[in-house]
């Protein structure tokens, strides 16, 4: 039986409730045993979720950042081991997988825990496997033997399914996991947890929804105007009036300094980043994370603190910091460390200051995370990627701005993003309170800030859409019709159907009103609806003819035709039987209102059609493209389609078509990985439109790939499918040099690419080359050679001693 249940477990107050809770605890021996392995008392929501797992139910845990959701996932692993079952723990990012792997090794032992990410495999047949969500999705499609004896799957940060680029993977896993597997979903606090839980009940069976909205550490909101830090709220929901007054004063002063473009200058009293860190240190508000939505800004902030001579550490702490930094970088060559700016990085670390962003080498980020968790690094300047699940709680979170660049424009951060960012404030078991500090500037609206701070939840919206790889894998497993049906089980369709219910309700309501209006518009002399239709046509023609720019709109012949039409319509109106009715105008009012509702219903029906079976329609369009290209015939994939089932890249179809057409057949290892890189790389700017190419063979191959992309774009447009991203050759030359043994310094020379971006792109390339090797026997030897050439140095070194 499919089902779901909701429990809000923040309060257990009456004697009867306490007795029932005690009885429940005694009924769950494994939960009791698990609790004894911790030196702190569990919250009611954690106990309730563990009980649900022990009872054999799926569970969705929705709780604030830092509330301790992950112990429920740990219990699932603990329980699985006791039953002799496997447990998979999935995360959205490799950094979080690495961190969770290290924690599980410490808790359960090295022999029982493994790690699987796109480029790393450690103890892959262990009973507890930590992995990125994509790895599990790929296992399901491949029918991997590793799935044997799987009993539990923990989906950490499951709200990531809203991500427009990767979110679909979470739904693929939830829909296609074996029914025997219990799923433990861990989510940030979302306002529609019950809706999500109901969908989980539909696709996974009995699912308990455990919601807690209480932060374990209270969060206090502040605004920093100049050197003065004030509480954002005077009382719940009411902005501190002193902030509004000081905001007006600061605005007056800054408006006097507007530049020629009319933009506000920064107030002269606005504190520098270094000043803020010193202020937080004086007020015992460190450690702190300052979120700056730019990598350059994070690095600049560290330099500003160094120039200001800030030191946040003791001599003893500095010794510990140096030892940790050396441990994390022990396998990196001295020449590479120089390119990485190791000396300056270590100087900042010694002082308790660091940056954290995607441009840093994973080992550098790992050291920063380790030192911050231990309280040795006290000030971190980070981009928002740090907010995604990594265990780095602080006493204080500072936001410099409430807008960020989303890749297309500067947009306000959402309540959900604000909740994720400020959720880092307050360390359980250490702090009695957490602090969120918004630094005021003329672009910060205190009312908007109050709105963000007051909205502690946000709705979870599906971003699910079928891809080529997803579609052909489902066809391969289930056949076309069953595959189509499985996609209709998605959360996206579930939400669309709910919206359709509301639209359909409005259509029915309108139809009832239309019936009543038409009854009141009825005329004993004839068909008044026909009469009203003639009146409406007359009005439309009169509007056309009355346009002041009619000379530009019509030639004389068109105008003449319209005038003749108008004359005929007026004659028909006068001759109509209802024209002589004494209640004609009253009938007309009712008929016009009925007409407006009819037109409204037409629009509503269009919206219903657009949302009904929207996922299945997209799947049908993709199948049309795949049939056109002969990737599927009837209910089964062709030989070429089977290659596509093993390619999971964003440019899956483009890569598979390039393989089919022999674009890569004459390339050596360095040339192959160079050209394949254009399908995984995306330049951070559009400035380098014609990057340097390694040699004529790679240039020719690139022209062929672009030609294939153009042909696919035309076919996709014909069938209404969203086109794949154009190949980006911005990494070709760098990848080629690295494959030919170039040093890190020589490879990045003349490029603005950070080492972190280089390592990440190269690791993606390793993953994709391994996929090609698994899909194409002909290209397998050259792919394996290519992987050996690039999986070296800073690329091969993961992140310290896991």
PDB file of C-alpha atoms in Angstrom, residues 327-523:
ATOM      1  CA  UNK A 327      49.896  17.023   5.549  1.00  0.00           C
ATOM      2  CA  UNK A 328      47.307  18.052   2.939  1.00  0.00           C
ATOM      3  CA  UNK A 329      49.942  19.158   0.420  1.00  0.00           C
ATOM      4  CA  UNK A 330      52.601  16.487   1.048  1.00  0.00           C
ATOM      5  CA  UNK A 331      52.147  14.806  -2.350  1.00  0.00           C
ATOM      6  CA  UNK A 332      52.299  18.012  -4.404  1.00  0.00           C
ATOM      7  CA  UNK A 333      55.607  18.765  -6.158  1.00  0.00           C
ATOM      8  CA  UNK A 334      57.532  21.839  -5.035  1.00  0.00           C
ATOM      9  CA  UNK A 335      57.276  23.415  -8.507  1.00  0.00           C
ATOM     10  CA  UNK A 336      53.500  22.983  -8.484  1.00  0.00           C
ATOM     11  CA  UNK A 337      53.231  24.461  -4.978  1.00  0.00           C
ATOM     12  CA  UNK A 338      54.974  27.568  -6.263  1.00  0.00           C
ATOM     13  CA  UNK A 339      52.422  27.913  -9.084  1.00  0.00           C
ATOM     14  CA  UNK A 340      49.638  27.407  -6.550  1.00  0.00           C
ATOM     15  CA  UNK A 341      50.816  30.352  -4.451  1.00  0.00           C
ATOM     16  CA  UNK A 342      51.447  28.009  -1.523  1.00  0.00           C
ATOM     17  CA  UNK A 343      53.632  30.432   0.434  1.00  0.00           C
ATOM     18  CA  UNK A 344      51.025  33.207   0.513  1.00  0.00           C
ATOM     19  CA  UNK A 345      48.219  30.714   1.190  1.00  0.00           C
ATOM     20  CA  UNK A 346      50.152  29.304   4.154  1.00  0.00           C
ATOM     21  CA  UNK A 347      50.950  32.804   5.446  1.00  0.00           C
ATOM     22  CA  UNK A 348      47.223  33.609   5.537  1.00  0.00           C
ATOM     23  CA  UNK A 349      46.382  30.233   7.115  1.00  0.00           C
ATOM     24  CA  UNK A 350      48.936  30.814   9.886  1.00  0.00           C
ATOM     25  CA  UNK A 351      47.107  34.020  10.705  1.00  0.00           C
ATOM     26  CA  UNK A 352      43.755  32.180  10.808  1.00  0.00           C
ATOM     27  CA  UNK A 353      42.476  33.568   7.472  1.00  0.00           C
ATOM     28  CA  UNK A 354      41.518  31.721   4.263  1.00  0.00           C
ATOM     29  CA  UNK A 355      39.448  31.798   1.074  1.00  0.00           C
ATOM     30  CA  UNK A 356      37.147  28.930   0.022  1.00  0.00           C
ATOM     31  CA  UNK A 357      35.860  28.685  -3.558  1.00  0.00           C
ATOM     32  CA  UNK A 358      35.794  26.397  -6.596  1.00  0.00           C
ATOM     33  CA  UNK A 359      38.967  27.946  -8.030  1.00  0.00           C
ATOM     34  CA  UNK A 360      41.110  26.430  -5.268  1.00  0.00           C
ATOM     35  CA  UNK A 361      42.824  23.063  -5.446  1.00  0.00           C
ATOM     36  CA  UNK A 362      40.766  20.397  -3.598  1.00  0.00           C
ATOM     37  CA  UNK A 363      43.636  19.745  -1.172  1.00  0.00           C
ATOM     38  CA  UNK A 364      43.784  23.447  -0.271  1.00  0.00           C
ATOM     39  CA  UNK A 365      40.017  23.497   0.310  1.00  0.00           C
ATOM     40  CA  UNK A 366      40.257  20.314   2.341  1.00  0.00           C
ATOM     41  CA  UNK A 367      42.879  21.861   4.617  1.00  0.00           C
ATOM     42  CA  UNK A 368      40.755  24.998   5.095  1.00  0.00           C
ATOM     43  CA  UNK A 369      37.655  22.916   5.958  1.00  0.00           C
ATOM     44  CA  UNK A 370      39.616  20.777   8.431  1.00  0.00           C
ATOM     45  CA  UNK A 371      41.238  23.785  10.147  1.00  0.00           C
ATOM     46  CA  UNK A 372      37.983  25.744  10.314  1.00  0.00           C
ATOM     47  CA  UNK A 373      36.124  22.812  11.882  1.00  0.00           C
ATOM     48  CA  UNK A 374      38.860  22.601  14.533  1.00  0.00           C
ATOM     49  CA  UNK A 375      38.636  26.315  15.274  1.00  0.00           C
ATOM     50  CA  UNK A 376      42.152  27.071  14.027  1.00  0.00           C
ATOM     51  CA  UNK A 377      41.111  29.145  11.016  1.00  0.00           C
ATOM     52  CA  UNK A 378      38.839  31.923  12.302  1.00  0.00           C
ATOM     53  CA  UNK A 379      37.875  33.931   9.187  1.00  0.00           C
ATOM     54  CA  UNK A 380      36.888  32.390   5.854  1.00  0.00           C
ATOM     55  CA  UNK A 381      35.838  34.358   2.768  1.00  0.00           C
ATOM     56  CA  UNK A 382      33.717  32.048   0.620  1.00  0.00           C
ATOM     57  CA  UNK A 383      31.456  31.809  -2.396  1.00  0.00           C
ATOM     58  CA  UNK A 384      28.011  30.258  -1.929  1.00  0.00           C
ATOM     59  CA  UNK A 385      29.253  26.760  -2.873  1.00  0.00           C
ATOM     60  CA  UNK A 386      30.424  26.409   0.752  1.00  0.00           C
ATOM     61  CA  UNK A 387      26.791  26.529   1.917  1.00  0.00           C
ATOM     62  CA  UNK A 388      25.989  23.237   0.180  1.00  0.00           C
ATOM     63  CA  UNK A 389      26.163  20.656   2.929  1.00  0.00           C
ATOM     64  CA  UNK A 390      29.880  20.888   3.802  1.00  0.00           C
ATOM     65  CA  UNK A 391      30.314  20.701   7.569  1.00  0.00           C
ATOM     66  CA  UNK A 392      31.750  24.148   8.295  1.00  0.00           C
ATOM     67  CA  UNK A 393      29.587  25.798  10.954  1.00  0.00           C
ATOM     68  CA  UNK A 394      30.618  29.229  12.273  1.00  0.00           C
ATOM     69  CA  UNK A 395      29.556  31.531  15.072  1.00  0.00           C
ATOM     70  CA  UNK A 396      28.827  34.321  12.587  1.00  0.00           C
ATOM     71  CA  UNK A 397      27.913  34.594   8.908  1.00  0.00           C
ATOM     72  CA  UNK A 398      28.448  37.918   7.121  1.00  0.00           C
ATOM     73  CA  UNK A 399      26.728  38.847   3.853  1.00  0.00           C
ATOM     74  CA  UNK A 400      28.325  41.714   1.937  1.00  0.00           C
ATOM     75  CA  UNK A 401      25.476  41.930  -0.562  1.00  0.00           C
ATOM     76  CA  UNK A 402      21.997  40.536  -1.090  1.00  0.00           C
ATOM     77  CA  UNK A 403      22.437  40.206  -4.852  1.00  0.00           C
ATOM     78  CA  UNK A 404      24.562  37.811  -6.867  1.00  0.00           C
ATOM     79  CA  UNK A 405      25.420  37.137 -10.505  1.00  0.00           C
ATOM     80  CA  UNK A 406      23.573  34.044 -11.759  1.00  0.00           C
ATOM     81  CA  UNK A 407      25.503  33.744 -15.028  1.00  0.00           C
ATOM     82  CA  UNK A 408      23.189  36.076 -16.914  1.00  0.00           C
ATOM     83  CA  UNK A 409      22.361  38.995 -14.618  1.00  0.00           C
ATOM     84  CA  UNK A 410      22.718  40.319 -11.080  1.00  0.00           C
ATOM     85  CA  UNK A 411      19.647  39.098  -9.187  1.00  0.00           C
ATOM     86  CA  UNK A 412      18.506  39.220  -5.546  1.00  0.00           C
ATOM     87  CA  UNK A 413      19.254  36.103  -3.544  1.00  0.00           C
ATOM     88  CA  UNK A 414      16.166  34.030  -2.749  1.00  0.00           C
ATOM     89  CA  UNK A 415      14.822  33.240   0.731  1.00  0.00           C
ATOM     90  CA  UNK A 416      16.039  29.679   0.226  1.00  0.00           C
ATOM     91  CA  UNK A 417      19.555  30.831  -0.589  1.00  0.00           C
ATOM     92  CA  UNK A 418      19.560  33.215   2.385  1.00  0.00           C
ATOM     93  CA  UNK A 419      18.444  30.363   4.650  1.00  0.00           C
ATOM     94  CA  UNK A 420      21.202  28.088   3.332  1.00  0.00           C
ATOM     95  CA  UNK A 421      23.899  30.751   3.739  1.00  0.00           C
ATOM     96  CA  UNK A 422      22.946  31.974   7.206  1.00  0.00           C
ATOM     97  CA  UNK A 423      22.230  28.409   8.331  1.00  0.00           C
ATOM     98  CA  UNK A 424      25.993  28.019   8.834  1.00  0.00           C
ATOM     99  CA  UNK A 425      25.814  30.360  11.861  1.00  0.00           C
ATOM    100  CA  UNK A 426      25.761  28.671  15.270  1.00  0.00           C
ATOM    101  CA  UNK A 427      27.877  25.651  16.230  1.00  0.00           C
ATOM    102  CA  UNK A 428      25.954  22.963  18.056  1.00  0.00           C
ATOM    103  CA  UNK A 429      27.519  22.133  21.403  1.00  0.00           C
ATOM    104  CA  UNK A 430      29.805  25.196  21.230  1.00  0.00           C
ATOM    105  CA  UNK A 431      27.743  28.364  20.688  1.00  0.00           C
ATOM    106  CA  UNK A 432      24.645  29.465  22.550  1.00  0.00           C
ATOM    107  CA  UNK A 433      23.604  31.594  19.554  1.00  0.00           C
ATOM    108  CA  UNK A 434      24.456  32.193  15.908  1.00  0.00           C
ATOM    109  CA  UNK A 435      24.686  35.558  14.180  1.00  0.00           C
ATOM    110  CA  UNK A 436      23.810  36.646  10.661  1.00  0.00           C
ATOM    111  CA  UNK A 437      25.244  40.049   9.741  1.00  0.00           C
ATOM    112  CA  UNK A 438      24.155  41.990   6.654  1.00  0.00           C
ATOM    113  CA  UNK A 439      26.535  44.809   5.765  1.00  0.00           C
ATOM    114  CA  UNK A 440      24.461  47.805   4.744  1.00  0.00           C
ATOM    115  CA  UNK A 441      25.099  49.721   1.509  1.00  0.00           C
ATOM    116  CA  UNK A 442      22.854  51.960  -0.628  1.00  0.00           C
ATOM    117  CA  UNK A 443      21.878  48.875  -2.640  1.00  0.00           C
ATOM    118  CA  UNK A 444      20.630  47.025   0.472  1.00  0.00           C
ATOM    119  CA  UNK A 445      16.966  47.494   1.298  1.00  0.00           C
ATOM    120  CA  UNK A 446      16.376  46.771   4.984  1.00  0.00           C
ATOM    121  CA  UNK A 447      12.762  45.780   4.239  1.00  0.00           C
ATOM    122  CA  UNK A 448      13.974  43.233   1.662  1.00  0.00           C
ATOM    123  CA  UNK A 449      16.565  41.984   4.167  1.00  0.00           C
ATOM    124  CA  UNK A 450      13.839  41.590   6.788  1.00  0.00           C
ATOM    125  CA  UNK A 451      11.736  39.659   4.271  1.00  0.00           C
ATOM    126  CA  UNK A 452      14.601  37.258   3.564  1.00  0.00           C
ATOM    127  CA  UNK A 453      15.323  36.803   7.264  1.00  0.00           C
ATOM    128  CA  UNK A 454      11.635  36.198   8.073  1.00  0.00           C
ATOM    129  CA  UNK A 455      11.073  33.616   5.342  1.00  0.00           C
ATOM    130  CA  UNK A 456      12.655  30.538   6.859  1.00  0.00           C
ATOM    131  CA  UNK A 457      11.239  28.094   4.319  1.00  0.00           C
ATOM    132  CA  UNK A 458      10.876  27.968   0.546  1.00  0.00           C
ATOM    133  CA  UNK A 459       8.998  25.676  -1.830  1.00  0.00           C
ATOM    134  CA  UNK A 460      10.743  22.770  -3.513  1.00  0.00           C
ATOM    135  CA  UNK A 461      10.157  22.876  -7.271  1.00  0.00           C
ATOM    136  CA  UNK A 462      11.120  20.053  -9.597  1.00  0.00           C
ATOM    137  CA  UNK A 463      13.524  20.740 -12.466  1.00  0.00           C
ATOM    138  CA  UNK A 464      13.054  17.298 -14.017  1.00  0.00           C
ATOM    139  CA  UNK A 465      13.285  16.950 -17.791  1.00  0.00           C
ATOM    140  CA  UNK A 466      14.159  13.870 -19.879  1.00  0.00           C
ATOM    141  CA  UNK A 467      17.576  13.793 -21.581  1.00  0.00           C
ATOM    142  CA  UNK A 468      18.725  11.633 -24.493  1.00  0.00           C
ATOM    143  CA  UNK A 469      20.705   9.321 -22.228  1.00  0.00           C
ATOM    144  CA  UNK A 470      17.868   9.016 -19.711  1.00  0.00           C
ATOM    145  CA  UNK A 471      15.325   8.282 -22.437  1.00  0.00           C
ATOM    146  CA  UNK A 472      17.324   5.607 -24.223  1.00  0.00           C
ATOM    147  CA  UNK A 473      18.302   3.905 -20.960  1.00  0.00           C
ATOM    148  CA  UNK A 474      14.656   3.710 -19.942  1.00  0.00           C
ATOM    149  CA  UNK A 475      13.698   2.342 -23.362  1.00  0.00           C
ATOM    150  CA  UNK A 476      16.477  -0.249 -23.077  1.00  0.00           C
ATOM    151  CA  UNK A 477      15.212  -1.367 -19.641  1.00  0.00           C
ATOM    152  CA  UNK A 478      11.441  -1.112 -20.025  1.00  0.00           C
ATOM    153  CA  UNK A 479      10.507  -0.574 -23.660  1.00  0.00           C
ATOM    154  CA  UNK A 480       9.109   2.687 -24.978  1.00  0.00           C
ATOM    155  CA  UNK A 481       5.620   2.626 -23.490  1.00  0.00           C
ATOM    156  CA  UNK A 482       6.669   1.594 -19.976  1.00  0.00           C
ATOM    157  CA  UNK A 483       9.485   4.145 -20.110  1.00  0.00           C
ATOM    158  CA  UNK A 484       6.968   6.853 -20.981  1.00  0.00           C
ATOM    159  CA  UNK A 485       4.775   5.782 -18.090  1.00  0.00           C
ATOM    160  CA  UNK A 486       7.666   5.833 -15.614  1.00  0.00           C
ATOM    161  CA  UNK A 487       8.458   9.438 -16.526  1.00  0.00           C
ATOM    162  CA  UNK A 488       4.876  10.389 -15.724  1.00  0.00           C
ATOM    163  CA  UNK A 489       5.738   9.367 -12.132  1.00  0.00           C
ATOM    164  CA  UNK A 490       8.164  12.285 -11.775  1.00  0.00           C
ATOM    165  CA  UNK A 491       7.756  14.965  -9.129  1.00  0.00           C
ATOM    166  CA  UNK A 492       7.641  17.491 -11.982  1.00  0.00           C
ATOM    167  CA  UNK A 493       4.529  15.833 -13.433  1.00  0.00           C
ATOM    168  CA  UNK A 494       3.070  15.403  -9.943  1.00  0.00           C
ATOM    169  CA  UNK A 495       3.378  19.157  -9.379  1.00  0.00           C
ATOM    170  CA  UNK A 496       2.123  19.968 -12.883  1.00  0.00           C
ATOM    171  CA  UNK A 497      -0.910  17.737 -12.350  1.00  0.00           C
ATOM    172  CA  UNK A 498      -1.685  19.540  -9.089  1.00  0.00           C
ATOM    173  CA  UNK A 499      -1.559  22.848 -10.936  1.00  0.00           C
ATOM    174  CA  UNK A 500      -3.867  21.353 -13.577  1.00  0.00           C
ATOM    175  CA  UNK A 501      -6.367  20.447 -10.847  1.00  0.00           C
ATOM    176  CA  UNK A 502      -6.554  24.123  -9.845  1.00  0.00           C
ATOM    177  CA  UNK A 503      -6.904  25.279 -13.457  1.00  0.00           C
ATOM    178  CA  UNK A 504      -9.566  22.661 -14.167  1.00  0.00           C
ATOM    179  CA  UNK A 505     -11.460  23.798 -11.065  1.00  0.00           C
ATOM    180  CA  UNK A 506     -11.452  27.390 -12.396  1.00  0.00           C
ATOM    181  CA  UNK A 507     -12.651  26.200 -15.826  1.00  0.00           C
ATOM    182  CA  UNK A 508     -15.565  24.354 -14.215  1.00  0.00           C
ATOM    183  CA  UNK A 509     -16.414  27.401 -12.106  1.00  0.00           C
ATOM    184  CA  UNK A 510     -16.374  29.601 -15.222  1.00  0.00           C
ATOM    185  CA  UNK A 511     -18.530  27.138 -17.132  1.00  0.00           C
ATOM    186  CA  UNK A 512     -21.171  27.277 -14.392  1.00  0.00           C
ATOM    187  CA  UNK A 513     -21.141  31.075 -14.491  1.00  0.00           C
ATOM    188  CA  UNK A 514     -21.355  31.049 -18.310  1.00  0.00           C
ATOM    189  CA  UNK A 515     -24.452  28.829 -18.189  1.00  0.00           C
ATOM    190  CA  UNK A 516     -26.173  31.249 -15.802  1.00  0.00           C
ATOM    191  CA  UNK A 517     -25.164  34.305 -17.853  1.00  0.00           C
ATOM    192  CA  UNK A 518     -26.411  32.756 -21.087  1.00  0.00           C
ATOM    193  CA  UNK A 519     -29.760  32.010 -19.453  1.00  0.00           C
ATOM    194  CA  UNK A 520     -30.011  35.668 -18.440  1.00  0.00           C
ATOM    195  CA  UNK A 521     -28.954  36.777 -21.947  1.00  0.00           C
ATOM    196  CA  UNK A 522     -31.645  34.673 -23.636  1.00  0.00           C
ATOM    197  CA  UNK A 523     -34.025  36.685 -25.827  1.00  0.00           C
TER     198      UNK A 523
END
